[in-house]
Amino acid sequence: LWCALVISTILYFFALCFLNGVTEYFRNDADNVEVEAVMLRMYGSVWSAMLTLFMSISGGLDWKLAMEPLATIHWAYQPTFAYFIFFMVFGVFNIV
Protein backbone atom coordinates (compact mmCIF):
# COMPACT_ATOMS: atom_id res chain seq x y z
CA LEU A 1 0.00 0.00 0.00
CA TRP A 2 2.78 2.43 0.82
CA CYS A 3 4.41 1.67 -2.54
CA ALA A 4 1.31 2.84 -4.38
CA LEU A 5 1.22 5.98 -2.26
CA VAL A 6 4.87 6.82 -3.01
CA ILE A 7 4.45 6.24 -6.75
CA SER A 8 1.18 8.21 -6.82
CA THR A 9 2.76 11.14 -5.00
CA ILE A 10 5.69 11.28 -7.43
CA LEU A 11 3.34 10.98 -10.41
CA TYR A 12 1.18 13.77 -8.99
CA PHE A 13 4.17 16.09 -8.49
CA PHE A 14 5.49 15.64 -12.03
CA ALA A 15 1.97 15.79 -13.52
CA LEU A 16 1.46 19.19 -11.88
CA CYS A 17 4.83 20.35 -13.17
CA PHE A 18 4.00 19.40 -16.76
CA LEU A 19 0.40 20.58 -16.49
CA ASN A 20 1.63 24.00 -15.40
CA GLY A 21 3.68 24.24 -18.60
CA VAL A 22 0.75 23.14 -20.75
CA THR A 23 -1.49 25.72 -19.10
CA GLU A 24 1.04 28.49 -19.75
CA TYR A 25 1.42 27.33 -23.35
CA PHE A 26 -2.31 27.62 -23.97
CA ARG A 27 -2.48 30.93 -22.14
CA ASN A 28 0.30 32.55 -24.16
CA ASP A 29 0.95 31.21 -27.63
CA ALA A 30 -1.00 28.16 -28.71
CA ASP A 31 -0.83 28.08 -32.50
CA ASN A 32 -0.39 24.48 -33.67
CA VAL A 33 -3.73 22.66 -33.80
CA GLU A 34 -2.30 19.12 -34.04
CA VAL A 35 0.08 19.59 -31.12
CA GLU A 36 -2.69 21.20 -29.08
CA ALA A 37 -4.95 18.19 -29.61
CA VAL A 38 -2.23 15.79 -28.49
CA MET A 39 -1.38 18.02 -25.52
CA LEU A 40 -4.99 18.13 -24.38
CA ARG A 41 -5.33 14.37 -24.74
CA MET A 42 -2.15 13.59 -22.81
CA TYR A 43 -1.86 16.53 -20.41
CA GLY A 44 -5.31 18.15 -20.39
CA SER A 45 -6.04 17.43 -16.72
CA VAL A 46 -4.24 16.18 -13.65
CA TRP A 47 -5.70 12.71 -14.13
CA SER A 48 -4.74 12.48 -17.82
CA ALA A 49 -1.23 13.78 -17.08
CA MET A 50 -0.78 11.21 -14.29
CA LEU A 51 -2.10 8.47 -16.57
CA THR A 52 0.29 9.52 -19.36
CA LEU A 53 3.22 9.49 -16.96
CA PHE A 54 2.22 6.12 -15.53
CA MET A 55 1.86 4.66 -19.01
CA SER A 56 5.31 6.03 -19.87
CA ILE A 57 7.03 4.27 -16.99
CA SER A 58 5.06 1.03 -17.23
CA GLY A 59 5.45 0.36 -20.94
CA GLY A 60 1.97 1.39 -22.04
CA LEU A 61 3.21 4.41 -23.99
CA ASP A 62 6.49 5.18 -25.69
CA TRP A 63 8.53 7.83 -23.87
CA LYS A 64 9.14 9.82 -27.02
CA LEU A 65 5.43 10.12 -27.78
CA ALA A 66 4.76 11.50 -24.32
CA MET A 67 7.75 13.86 -24.42
CA GLU A 68 7.22 15.42 -27.88
CA PRO A 69 4.29 17.69 -26.91
CA LEU A 70 6.23 18.91 -23.87
CA ALA A 71 9.24 19.76 -26.04
CA THR A 72 7.15 22.22 -28.04
CA ILE A 73 6.35 24.15 -24.85
CA HIS A 74 9.93 24.71 -23.71
CA TRP A 75 13.25 22.91 -24.09
CA ALA A 76 13.54 22.39 -20.32
CA TYR A 77 10.65 19.93 -20.26
CA GLN A 78 12.66 17.34 -22.24
CA PRO A 79 15.37 16.86 -19.61
CA THR A 80 12.74 17.10 -16.86
CA PHE A 81 10.76 14.29 -18.48
CA ALA A 82 13.94 12.25 -19.01
CA TYR A 83 14.82 12.78 -15.34
CA PHE A 84 11.33 11.61 -14.35
CA ILE A 85 11.77 8.39 -16.36
CA PHE A 86 15.26 7.84 -14.99
CA PHE A 87 14.19 8.53 -11.41
CA MET A 88 11.18 6.24 -11.57
CA VAL A 89 12.77 3.33 -13.44
CA PHE A 90 16.16 3.24 -11.80
CA GLY A 91 15.37 4.81 -8.44
CA VAL A 92 11.86 4.10 -7.31
CA PHE A 93 11.15 0.81 -9.06
CA ASN A 94 14.43 -0.74 -7.92
CA ILE A 95 13.74 0.20 -4.30
CA VAL A 96 10.03 -0.54 -4.24
GROMACS .gro file of N, CA and C in nm:
model
  288
    1LEU      N    1   0.082  -0.120   0.000
    1LEU     CA    2   0.000   0.000   0.000
    1LEU      C    3   0.087   0.126   0.000
    2TRP      N    4   0.194   0.124   0.077
    2TRP     CA    5   0.278   0.243   0.082
    2TRP      C    6   0.352   0.264  -0.050
    3CYS      N    7   0.377   0.155  -0.123
    3CYS     CA    8   0.441   0.167  -0.254
    3CYS      C    9   0.353   0.246  -0.351
    4ALA      N   10   0.225   0.213  -0.351
    4ALA     CA   11   0.131   0.284  -0.438
    4ALA      C   12   0.121   0.431  -0.400
    5LEU      N   13   0.128   0.460  -0.272
    5LEU     CA   14   0.122   0.598  -0.226
    5LEU      C   15   0.246   0.676  -0.270
    6VAL      N   16   0.363   0.615  -0.260
    6VAL     CA   17   0.487   0.682  -0.301
    6VAL      C   18   0.484   0.709  -0.451
    7ILE      N   19   0.448   0.609  -0.529
    7ILE     CA   20   0.445   0.624  -0.675
    7ILE      C   21   0.339   0.727  -0.714
    8SER      N   22   0.223   0.724  -0.651
    8SER     CA   23   0.118   0.821  -0.682
    8SER      C   24   0.160   0.963  -0.649
    9THR      N   25   0.230   0.981  -0.539
    9THR     CA   26   0.276   1.114  -0.500
    9THR      C   27   0.377   1.168  -0.600
   10ILE      N   28   0.469   1.085  -0.644
   10ILE     CA   29   0.569   1.128  -0.743
   10ILE      C   30   0.501   1.158  -0.876
   11LEU      N   31   0.408   1.073  -0.918
   11LEU     CA   32   0.334   1.098  -1.041
   11LEU      C   33   0.257   1.230  -1.032
   12TYR      N   34   0.195   1.254  -0.919
   12TYR     CA   35   0.118   1.377  -0.899
   12TYR      C   36   0.208   1.500  -0.908
   13PHE      N   37   0.324   1.495  -0.846
   13PHE     CA   38   0.417   1.609  -0.849
   13PHE      C   39   0.460   1.641  -0.991
   14PHE      N   40   0.504   1.540  -1.067
   14PHE     CA   41   0.549   1.564  -1.203
   14PHE      C   42   0.433   1.600  -1.295
   15ALA      N   43   0.315   1.544  -1.272
   15ALA     CA   44   0.197   1.579  -1.352
   15ALA      C   45   0.164   1.727  -1.334
   16LEU      N   46   0.171   1.776  -1.211
   16LEU     CA   47   0.146   1.919  -1.188
   16LEU      C   48   0.251   2.006  -1.254
   17CYS      N   49   0.374   1.961  -1.252
   17CYS     CA   50   0.483   2.035  -1.317
   17CYS      C   51   0.457   2.048  -1.467
   18PHE      N   52   0.424   1.938  -1.532
   18PHE     CA   53   0.400   1.940  -1.676
   18PHE      C   54   0.268   2.010  -1.710
   19LEU      N   55   0.168   1.993  -1.626
   19LEU     CA   56   0.040   2.058  -1.649
   19LEU      C   57   0.052   2.209  -1.637
   20ASN      N   58   0.138   2.256  -1.550
   20ASN     CA   59   0.163   2.400  -1.540
   20ASN      C   60   0.220   2.454  -1.672
   21GLY      N   61   0.312   2.382  -1.731
   21GLY     CA   62   0.368   2.424  -1.860
   21GLY      C   63   0.265   2.422  -1.971
   22VAL      N   64   0.181   2.322  -1.973
   22VAL     CA   65   0.075   2.314  -2.075
   22VAL      C   66  -0.022   2.430  -2.058
   23THR      N   67  -0.058   2.461  -1.936
   23THR     CA   68  -0.149   2.572  -1.910
   23THR      C   69  -0.090   2.705  -1.958
   24GLU      N   70   0.037   2.726  -1.930
   24GLU     CA   71   0.104   2.849  -1.975
   24GLU      C   72   0.114   2.853  -2.127
   25TYR      N   73   0.135   2.739  -2.189
   25TYR     CA   74   0.142   2.733  -2.335
   25TYR      C   75   0.010   2.777  -2.396
   26PHE      N   76  -0.100   2.725  -2.344
   26PHE     CA   77  -0.231   2.762  -2.397
   26PHE      C   78  -0.267   2.907  -2.363
   27ARG      N   79  -0.219   2.955  -2.253
   27ARG     CA   80  -0.248   3.093  -2.214
   27ARG      C   81  -0.174   3.192  -2.303
   28ASN      N   82  -0.053   3.159  -2.344
   28ASN     CA   83   0.030   3.255  -2.416
   28ASN      C   84   0.027   3.240  -2.567
   29ASP      N   85   0.073   3.127  -2.618
   29ASP     CA   86   0.095   3.121  -2.763
   29ASP      C   87   0.062   2.984  -2.822
   30ALA      N   88  -0.058   2.941  -2.809
   30ALA     CA   89  -0.100   2.816  -2.871
   30ALA      C   90  -0.134   2.844  -3.016
   31ASP      N   91  -0.060   2.779  -3.108
   31ASP     CA   92  -0.083   2.808  -3.250
   31ASP      C   93  -0.083   2.684  -3.338
   32ASN      N   94  -0.045   2.570  -3.286
   32ASN     CA   95  -0.039   2.448  -3.367
   32ASN      C   96  -0.154   2.356  -3.325
   33VAL      N   97  -0.250   2.338  -3.414
   33VAL     CA   98  -0.373   2.266  -3.380
   33VAL      C   99  -0.345   2.119  -3.349
   34GLU      N  100  -0.258   2.054  -3.427
   34GLU     CA  101  -0.230   1.912  -3.404
   34GLU      C  102  -0.161   1.889  -3.271
   35VAL      N  103  -0.064   1.973  -3.239
   35VAL     CA  104   0.008   1.959  -3.112
   35VAL      C  105  -0.086   1.989  -2.996
   36GLU      N  106  -0.173   2.087  -3.015
   36GLU     CA  107  -0.269   2.120  -2.908
   36GLU      C  108  -0.361   2.004  -2.877
   37ALA      N  109  -0.406   1.934  -2.982
   37ALA     CA  110  -0.495   1.819  -2.961
   37ALA      C  111  -0.425   1.709  -2.884
   38VAL      N  112  -0.300   1.682  -2.919
   38VAL     CA  113  -0.223   1.579  -2.849
   38VAL      C  114  -0.196   1.622  -2.706
   39MET      N  115  -0.164   1.751  -2.687
   39MET     CA  116  -0.138   1.802  -2.552
   39MET      C  117  -0.261   1.789  -2.463
   40LEU      N  118  -0.377   1.824  -2.518
   40LEU     CA  119  -0.499   1.813  -2.438
   40LEU      C  120  -0.532   1.668  -2.406
   41ARG      N  121  -0.505   1.578  -2.499
   41ARG     CA  122  -0.533   1.437  -2.474
   41ARG      C  123  -0.440   1.380  -2.368
   42MET      N  124  -0.312   1.416  -2.373
   42MET     CA  125  -0.215   1.359  -2.281
   42MET      C  126  -0.200   1.437  -2.151
   43TYR      N  127  -0.211   1.569  -2.157
   43TYR     CA  128  -0.186   1.653  -2.041
   43TYR      C  129  -0.297   1.755  -2.018
   44GLY      N  130  -0.420   1.721  -2.050
   44GLY     CA  131  -0.531   1.815  -2.039
   44GLY      C  132  -0.585   1.831  -1.898
   45SER      N  133  -0.559   1.736  -1.812
   45SER     CA  134  -0.604   1.743  -1.672
   45SER      C  135  -0.500   1.672  -1.586
   46VAL      N  136  -0.517   1.685  -1.456
   46VAL     CA  137  -0.424   1.618  -1.365
   46VAL      C  138  -0.432   1.466  -1.384
   47TRP      N  139  -0.553   1.415  -1.397
   47TRP     CA  140  -0.570   1.271  -1.413
   47TRP      C  141  -0.507   1.222  -1.544
   48SER      N  142  -0.531   1.292  -1.655
   48SER     CA  143  -0.474   1.248  -1.782
   48SER      C  144  -0.322   1.261  -1.783
   49ALA      N  145  -0.269   1.364  -1.717
   49ALA     CA  146  -0.123   1.378  -1.708
   49ALA      C  147  -0.063   1.265  -1.624
   50MET      N  148  -0.128   1.232  -1.512
   50MET     CA  149  -0.078   1.121  -1.429
   50MET      C  150  -0.087   0.989  -1.505
   51LEU      N  151  -0.195   0.970  -1.579
   51LEU     CA  152  -0.210   0.847  -1.657
   51LEU      C  153  -0.105   0.838  -1.767
   52THR      N  154  -0.076   0.949  -1.833
   52THR     CA  155   0.029   0.952  -1.936
   52THR      C  156   0.164   0.919  -1.876
   53LEU      N  157   0.194   0.977  -1.761
   53LEU     CA  158   0.322   0.949  -1.696
   53LEU      C  159   0.331   0.804  -1.649
   54PHE      N  160   0.222   0.751  -1.595
   54PHE     CA  161   0.222   0.612  -1.553
   54PHE      C  162   0.240   0.518  -1.672
   55MET      N  163   0.171   0.549  -1.781
   55MET     CA  164   0.186   0.466  -1.901
   55MET      C  165   0.328   0.474  -1.956
   56SER      N  166   0.394   0.588  -1.940
   56SER     CA  167   0.531   0.603  -1.987
   56SER      C  168   0.629   0.517  -1.909
   57ILE      N  169   0.608   0.503  -1.779
   57ILE     CA  170   0.703   0.427  -1.699
   57ILE      C  171   0.669   0.279  -1.693
   58SER      N  172   0.546   0.244  -1.733
   58SER     CA  173   0.506   0.103  -1.723
   58SER      C  174   0.503   0.031  -1.857
   59GLY      N  175   0.539   0.100  -1.964
   59GLY     CA  176   0.545   0.036  -2.094
   59GLY      C  177   0.418   0.048  -2.177
   60GLY      N  178   0.320   0.123  -2.130
   60GLY     CA  179   0.197   0.139  -2.204
   60GLY      C  180   0.203   0.246  -2.311
   61LEU      N  181   0.305   0.332  -2.304
   61LEU     CA  182   0.321   0.441  -2.399
   61LEU      C  183   0.470   0.466  -2.418
   62ASP      N  184   0.509   0.490  -2.541
   62ASP     CA  185   0.649   0.518  -2.569
   62ASP      C  186   0.688   0.653  -2.508
   63TRP      N  187   0.808   0.661  -2.452
   63TRP     CA  188   0.853   0.783  -2.387
   63TRP      C  189   0.856   0.901  -2.483
   64LYS      N  190   0.901   0.875  -2.605
   64LYS     CA  191   0.914   0.982  -2.702
   64LYS      C  192   0.778   1.043  -2.735
   65LEU      N  193   0.677   0.960  -2.747
   65LEU     CA  194   0.543   1.012  -2.778
   65LEU      C  195   0.490   1.101  -2.667
   66ALA      N  196   0.521   1.069  -2.545
   66ALA     CA  197   0.476   1.150  -2.432
   66ALA      C  198   0.560   1.276  -2.415
   67MET      N  199   0.685   1.273  -2.462
   67MET     CA  200   0.775   1.386  -2.442
   67MET      C  201   0.764   1.489  -2.554
   68GLU      N  202   0.726   1.449  -2.674
   68GLU     CA  203   0.722   1.542  -2.788
   68GLU      C  204   0.633   1.663  -2.766
   69PRO      N  205   0.509   1.647  -2.714
   69PRO     CA  206   0.429   1.769  -2.691
   69PRO      C  207   0.491   1.863  -2.588
   70LEU      N  208   0.559   1.807  -2.489
   70LEU     CA  209   0.623   1.891  -2.387
   70LEU      C  210   0.740   1.968  -2.445
   71ALA      N  211   0.808   1.910  -2.543
   71ALA     CA  212   0.924   1.976  -2.604
   71ALA      C  213   0.882   2.100  -2.682
   72THR      N  214   0.760   2.103  -2.731
   72THR     CA  215   0.715   2.222  -2.804
   72THR      C  216   0.685   2.338  -2.710
   73ILE      N  217   0.662   2.308  -2.583
   73ILE     CA  218   0.635   2.415  -2.485
   73ILE      C  219   0.763   2.489  -2.452
   74HIS      N  220   0.864   2.412  -2.410
   74HIS     CA  221   0.993   2.471  -2.371
   74HIS      C  222   1.096   2.359  -2.371
   75TRP      N  223   1.220   2.393  -2.401
   75TRP     CA  224   1.325   2.291  -2.409
   75TRP      C  225   1.350   2.224  -2.274
   76ALA      N  226   1.323   2.293  -2.164
   76ALA     CA  227   1.354   2.239  -2.032
   76ALA      C  228   1.266   2.121  -1.993
   77TYR      N  229   1.153   2.105  -2.060
   77TYR     CA  230   1.065   1.993  -2.026
   77TYR      C  231   1.119   1.859  -2.076
   78GLN      N  232   1.204   1.860  -2.178
   78GLN     CA  233   1.266   1.734  -2.224
   78GLN      C  234   1.357   1.674  -2.118
   79PRO      N  235   1.455   1.747  -2.065
   79PRO     CA  236   1.537   1.686  -1.961
   79PRO      C  237   1.459   1.657  -1.833
   80THR      N  238   1.356   1.737  -1.804
   80THR     CA  239   1.274   1.710  -1.686
   80THR      C  240   1.199   1.578  -1.703
   81PHE      N  241   1.145   1.555  -1.822
   81PHE     CA  242   1.076   1.429  -1.848
   81PHE      C  243   1.174   1.312  -1.845
   82ALA      N  244   1.292   1.330  -1.903
   82ALA     CA  245   1.394   1.225  -1.901
   82ALA      C  246   1.437   1.195  -1.757
   83TYR      N  247   1.449   1.299  -1.674
   83TYR     CA  248   1.482   1.278  -1.534
   83TYR      C  249   1.371   1.200  -1.463
   84PHE      N  250   1.245   1.233  -1.494
   84PHE     CA  251   1.133   1.161  -1.435
   84PHE      C  252   1.141   1.012  -1.468
   85ILE      N  253   1.166   0.980  -1.595
   85ILE     CA  254   1.177   0.839  -1.636
   85ILE      C  255   1.294   0.773  -1.565
   86PHE      N  256   1.408   0.839  -1.565
   86PHE     CA  257   1.526   0.784  -1.499
   86PHE      C  258   1.501   0.762  -1.350
   87PHE      N  259   1.445   0.860  -1.283
   87PHE     CA  260   1.419   0.853  -1.141
   87PHE      C  261   1.323   0.740  -1.107
   88MET      N  262   1.217   0.727  -1.185
   88MET     CA  263   1.118   0.624  -1.157
   88MET      C  264   1.170   0.483  -1.188
   89VAL      N  265   1.233   0.467  -1.303
   89VAL     CA  266   1.277   0.333  -1.344
   89VAL      C  267   1.394   0.286  -1.263
   90PHE      N  268   1.497   0.370  -1.249
   90PHE     CA  269   1.616   0.324  -1.180
   90PHE      C  270   1.615   0.351  -1.030
   91GLY      N  271   1.541   0.449  -0.987
   91GLY     CA  272   1.537   0.481  -0.844
   91GLY      C  273   1.423   0.416  -0.771
   92VAL      N  274   1.304   0.455  -0.805
   92VAL     CA  275   1.186   0.410  -0.731
   92VAL      C  276   1.155   0.263  -0.754
   93PHE      N  277   1.153   0.220  -0.878
   93PHE     CA  278   1.115   0.081  -0.906
   93PHE      C  279   1.216  -0.020  -0.855
   94ASN      N  280   1.343   0.019  -0.845
   94ASN     CA  281   1.443  -0.074  -0.792
   94ASN      C  282   1.439  -0.080  -0.639
   95ILE      N  283   1.386   0.021  -0.577
   95ILE     CA  284   1.374   0.020  -0.430
   95ILE      C  285   1.242  -0.042  -0.388
   96VAL      N  286   1.136  -0.004  -0.457
   96VAL     CA  287   1.003  -0.054  -0.424
   96VAL      C  288   0.990  -0.192  -0.483
   0.00000   0.00000   0.00000
